[in-house]
Short mmCIF file of N, CA and C in Angstrom, two decimals:
data_model
loop_
_atom_site.label_atom_id
_atom_site.label_comp_id
_atom_site.label_asym_id
_atom_site.label_seq_id
_atom_site.Cartn_x
_atom_site.Cartn_y
_atom_site.Cartn_z
N MET A 709 22.44 8.32 1.29
CA MET A 709 21.14 8.97 1.44
C MET A 709 21.10 9.53 2.71
N ASN A 710 20.79 10.88 2.66
CA ASN A 710 20.52 11.48 4.04
C ASN A 710 19.36 11.06 4.79
N LYS A 711 19.39 11.31 5.98
CA LYS A 711 18.27 10.91 6.96
C LYS A 711 16.93 12.01 6.62
N ILE A 712 15.97 11.49 6.39
CA ILE A 712 14.78 12.44 6.10
C ILE A 712 13.60 12.05 7.11
N ALA A 713 13.25 12.86 7.84
CA ALA A 713 12.10 12.77 8.90
C ALA A 713 12.42 11.73 9.72
N GLY A 714 13.87 11.50 10.10
CA GLY A 714 14.25 10.50 11.20
C GLY A 714 14.38 9.17 10.67
N ALA A 715 13.93 8.83 9.53
CA ALA A 715 14.26 7.46 9.06
C ALA A 715 15.63 6.91 8.90
N GLU A 716 15.84 5.82 9.13
CA GLU A 716 17.13 5.15 8.74
C GLU A 716 17.28 5.32 7.22
N PRO A 717 18.41 5.56 6.77
CA PRO A 717 18.54 5.72 5.18
C PRO A 717 18.36 4.40 4.53
N THR A 718 18.47 2.96 5.11
CA THR A 718 18.12 1.83 4.52
C THR A 718 16.60 1.50 4.43
N THR A 719 15.98 2.16 5.56
CA THR A 719 14.50 1.99 5.46
C THR A 719 13.84 2.87 4.58
N LEU A 720 14.31 4.00 4.47
CA LEU A 720 13.65 4.95 3.53
C LEU A 720 13.90 4.40 1.94
N SER A 721 15.21 3.98 1.97
CA SER A 721 15.46 3.57 0.54
C SER A 721 14.61 2.36 0.33
N TRP A 722 14.52 1.40 1.10
CA TRP A 722 13.82 0.21 0.85
C TRP A 722 12.32 0.56 0.63
N LEU A 723 11.62 1.46 1.51
CA LEU A 723 10.22 1.95 1.31
C LEU A 723 10.11 2.75 0.02
N GLN A 724 10.88 3.56 -0.42
CA GLN A 724 10.90 4.25 -1.63
C GLN A 724 10.85 3.25 -2.80
N THR A 725 11.76 2.16 -2.75
CA THR A 725 11.83 1.13 -3.91
C THR A 725 10.56 0.36 -3.90
N THR A 726 9.95 -0.17 -2.58
CA THR A 726 8.85 -0.76 -2.49
C THR A 726 7.61 -0.14 -3.16
N VAL A 727 7.57 1.22 -2.71
CA VAL A 727 6.32 2.08 -3.22
C VAL A 727 6.44 2.18 -4.89
N ARG A 728 7.67 2.50 -5.31
CA ARG A 728 7.69 2.51 -6.79
C ARG A 728 7.35 1.13 -7.49
N GLU A 729 7.92 0.18 -6.96
CA GLU A 729 7.50 -1.30 -7.45
C GLU A 729 5.80 -1.49 -7.48
N VAL A 730 5.38 -1.22 -6.24
CA VAL A 730 3.95 -1.50 -5.99
C VAL A 730 3.11 -0.63 -7.06
N LEU A 731 3.44 0.62 -6.96
CA LEU A 731 2.65 1.72 -7.85
C LEU A 731 3.10 1.69 -9.22
N GLN A 732 4.11 0.95 -9.49
CA GLN A 732 4.45 0.94 -11.03
C GLN A 732 5.17 2.25 -11.32
N LEU A 733 5.87 3.01 -10.64
CA LEU A 733 6.41 4.24 -11.04
C LEU A 733 7.83 4.03 -11.60
N ALA A 734 8.31 5.20 -12.23
CA ALA A 734 9.50 5.11 -12.71
C ALA A 734 10.59 5.02 -11.62
N GLU A 735 11.70 4.42 -11.77
CA GLU A 735 12.83 4.24 -10.81
C GLU A 735 13.39 5.44 -10.20
N ASP A 736 13.24 6.55 -10.90
CA ASP A 736 13.86 8.07 -10.72
C ASP A 736 12.61 8.90 -10.06
N GLU A 737 11.55 8.45 -9.93
CA GLU A 737 10.19 9.16 -9.38
C GLU A 737 10.54 9.42 -8.10
N GLU A 738 10.51 10.82 -7.68
CA GLU A 738 10.71 11.21 -6.38
C GLU A 738 9.26 10.88 -5.44
N VAL A 739 9.52 10.15 -4.50
CA VAL A 739 8.55 9.63 -3.78
C VAL A 739 8.57 10.00 -1.96
N ALA A 740 10.01 10.35 -1.58
CA ALA A 740 10.11 10.47 -0.10
C ALA A 740 9.15 11.50 0.33
N ALA A 741 9.02 12.77 -0.05
CA ALA A 741 8.39 13.78 0.38
C ALA A 741 6.85 13.58 -0.01
N ARG A 742 6.31 12.80 -0.65
CA ARG A 742 5.05 12.71 -1.15
C ARG A 742 4.17 11.50 -0.32
N THR A 743 2.91 11.56 -0.33
CA THR A 743 2.04 10.66 0.28
C THR A 743 1.70 9.69 -0.69
N LEU A 744 1.03 8.62 -0.19
CA LEU A 744 0.59 7.63 -1.09
C LEU A 744 -0.73 8.26 -1.99
N ARG A 745 -1.17 9.21 -1.35
CA ARG A 745 -2.36 9.83 -1.97
C ARG A 745 -1.81 10.81 -3.08
N ASP A 746 -0.89 11.46 -2.66
CA ASP A 746 -0.29 12.28 -3.73
C ASP A 746 0.26 11.50 -4.84
N LEU A 747 0.73 10.30 -4.81
CA LEU A 747 1.07 9.41 -5.84
C LEU A 747 -0.02 8.76 -6.39
N ALA A 748 -1.12 9.05 -6.08
CA ALA A 748 -2.41 8.22 -6.69
C ALA A 748 -2.44 6.82 -6.38
N ALA A 749 -2.15 6.21 -5.45
CA ALA A 749 -2.18 5.10 -5.32
C ALA A 749 -3.51 4.49 -5.03
N THR A 750 -3.95 3.48 -5.74
CA THR A 750 -5.32 2.79 -5.56
C THR A 750 -5.49 2.21 -4.25
N SER A 751 -6.69 1.60 -3.74
CA SER A 751 -6.93 0.97 -2.47
C SER A 751 -5.99 -0.31 -2.64
N LEU A 752 -6.09 -0.98 -3.84
CA LEU A 752 -5.41 -2.07 -3.92
C LEU A 752 -3.87 -2.08 -3.90
N GLN A 753 -3.38 -1.07 -4.42
CA GLN A 753 -2.01 -0.74 -4.31
C GLN A 753 -1.60 -0.45 -2.84
N THR A 754 -2.37 0.18 -2.01
CA THR A 754 -2.09 0.54 -0.87
C THR A 754 -1.99 -0.55 0.07
N VAL A 755 -2.90 -1.58 -0.20
CA VAL A 755 -3.01 -2.65 0.56
C VAL A 755 -1.86 -3.45 -0.01
N GLY A 756 -1.14 -3.40 -1.03
CA GLY A 756 0.05 -3.98 -1.49
C GLY A 756 1.31 -3.42 -0.74
N VAL A 757 1.34 -2.21 -0.48
CA VAL A 757 2.35 -1.62 0.17
C VAL A 757 2.36 -1.99 1.72
N GLN A 758 1.19 -2.01 2.34
CA GLN A 758 0.77 -2.40 3.65
C GLN A 758 1.22 -4.03 3.75
N TYR A 759 0.96 -4.79 2.85
CA TYR A 759 1.46 -6.31 2.84
C TYR A 759 2.98 -6.28 2.91
N ARG A 760 3.53 -5.58 1.93
CA ARG A 760 5.06 -5.80 1.70
C ARG A 760 5.75 -5.18 3.07
N ILE A 761 5.28 -4.15 3.50
CA ILE A 761 5.80 -3.45 4.89
C ILE A 761 5.71 -4.63 5.98
N LEU A 762 4.61 -5.29 6.06
CA LEU A 762 4.43 -6.53 7.19
C LEU A 762 5.49 -7.44 6.96
N ARG A 763 5.37 -7.97 5.64
CA ARG A 763 6.12 -9.18 5.12
C ARG A 763 7.65 -8.98 5.38
N GLU A 764 8.22 -7.86 4.81
CA GLU A 764 9.46 -7.53 4.97
C GLU A 764 10.21 -6.85 6.02
N SER A 765 9.46 -6.30 6.89
CA SER A 765 9.93 -5.53 8.14
C SER A 765 9.13 -6.18 9.34
N SER A 766 8.04 -6.88 9.37
CA SER A 766 7.51 -7.34 10.52
C SER A 766 6.71 -6.13 11.30
N VAL A 767 6.52 -4.95 10.63
CA VAL A 767 5.94 -3.95 11.37
C VAL A 767 4.48 -3.76 10.73
N GLN A 768 3.58 -3.75 11.68
CA GLN A 768 2.23 -3.56 11.02
C GLN A 768 1.83 -1.95 11.15
N VAL A 769 1.53 -1.38 9.87
CA VAL A 769 1.10 -0.08 9.58
C VAL A 769 -0.19 -0.18 9.26
N GLU A 770 -1.00 0.51 10.11
CA GLU A 770 -2.42 0.53 9.76
C GLU A 770 -2.85 1.34 8.36
N MET A 771 -3.95 0.91 7.84
CA MET A 771 -4.37 1.50 6.55
C MET A 771 -4.65 3.00 6.74
N SER A 772 -5.20 3.47 7.85
CA SER A 772 -5.39 4.88 8.13
C SER A 772 -4.28 5.74 8.00
N GLU A 773 -2.94 4.95 8.49
CA GLU A 773 -1.73 5.69 8.45
C GLU A 773 -1.02 5.74 7.17
N LEU A 774 -1.40 4.81 6.34
CA LEU A 774 -0.96 4.81 4.84
C LEU A 774 -1.76 5.76 4.04
N ILE A 775 -2.89 5.94 4.31
CA ILE A 775 -3.69 6.94 3.50
C ILE A 775 -3.81 8.31 4.00
N GLY A 776 -3.09 8.45 5.27
CA GLY A 776 -3.23 9.78 5.80
C GLY A 776 -2.28 10.86 5.25
N ASP A 777 -1.83 11.67 5.93
CA ASP A 777 -0.90 12.81 5.55
C ASP A 777 0.43 12.41 5.67
N ALA A 778 0.92 11.19 6.10
CA ALA A 778 2.28 10.97 6.30
C ALA A 778 2.92 10.64 4.82
N SER A 779 4.15 11.41 4.77
CA SER A 779 4.97 11.15 3.61
C SER A 779 5.62 9.79 3.65
N ILE A 780 6.22 9.26 2.43
CA ILE A 780 6.93 8.13 2.44
C ILE A 780 8.05 8.17 3.46
N ALA A 781 8.78 9.39 3.47
CA ALA A 781 9.83 9.31 4.42
C ALA A 781 9.28 9.42 5.86
N GLU A 782 8.09 9.94 6.19
CA GLU A 782 7.48 9.90 7.65
C GLU A 782 7.07 8.16 7.96
N LEU A 783 6.58 7.64 6.83
CA LEU A 783 6.29 6.32 7.06
C LEU A 783 7.51 5.34 7.27
N ALA A 784 8.65 5.80 6.74
CA ALA A 784 9.76 4.92 6.94
C ALA A 784 10.15 5.27 8.37
N ALA A 785 10.17 6.44 8.91
CA ALA A 785 10.48 7.04 10.33
C ALA A 785 9.71 6.13 11.15
N LEU A 786 8.37 5.95 10.82
CA LEU A 786 7.14 5.33 11.74
C LEU A 786 7.78 3.70 11.79
N ILE A 787 8.06 3.16 10.62
CA ILE A 787 8.45 1.77 10.61
C ILE A 787 9.63 1.56 11.58
N ASP A 788 10.76 2.55 11.45
CA ASP A 788 12.02 2.48 12.48
C ASP A 788 11.53 2.52 13.85
N GLY A 789 10.66 3.50 13.98
CA GLY A 789 10.33 3.60 15.54
C GLY A 789 9.64 2.42 16.21
N ARG A 790 8.88 1.72 15.14
CA ARG A 790 8.07 0.58 15.80
C ARG A 790 9.14 -0.75 15.89
N ARG A 791 10.02 -0.76 14.90
CA ARG A 791 10.95 -1.62 15.15
C ARG A 791 11.70 -1.60 16.34
N GLN A 792 12.17 -0.33 16.71
CA GLN A 792 12.79 0.05 17.99
C GLN A 792 12.16 -0.52 19.36
N SER A 793 10.83 0.06 19.25
CA SER A 793 9.90 -0.34 20.26
C SER A 793 9.64 -1.95 20.57
N ALA A 794 9.74 -2.58 19.31
CA ALA A 794 9.53 -4.00 19.38
C ALA A 794 10.85 -4.72 20.06
N ALA A 795 11.95 -4.09 19.79
CA ALA A 795 13.10 -4.84 20.23
C ALA A 795 13.55 -4.91 21.73
#
């Protein structure tokens, strides 16, 4: 998979899978270029994504970042950036 918005391919792939699972989307649903809002995520689903990110990556992403204008690819890049900053 190509890098999109600066995210590591593994992080982007993982986050796309996570979003599809939490939002109960089809496996082939395109999510990288879309926001959680575009994907019609409910508040509970958004909290679920936030929890999975924290649990599986040890990175805190604020709710305002998740419901903002950042695409899934941009959120993946944000996660990578915070991991690097913490290292």
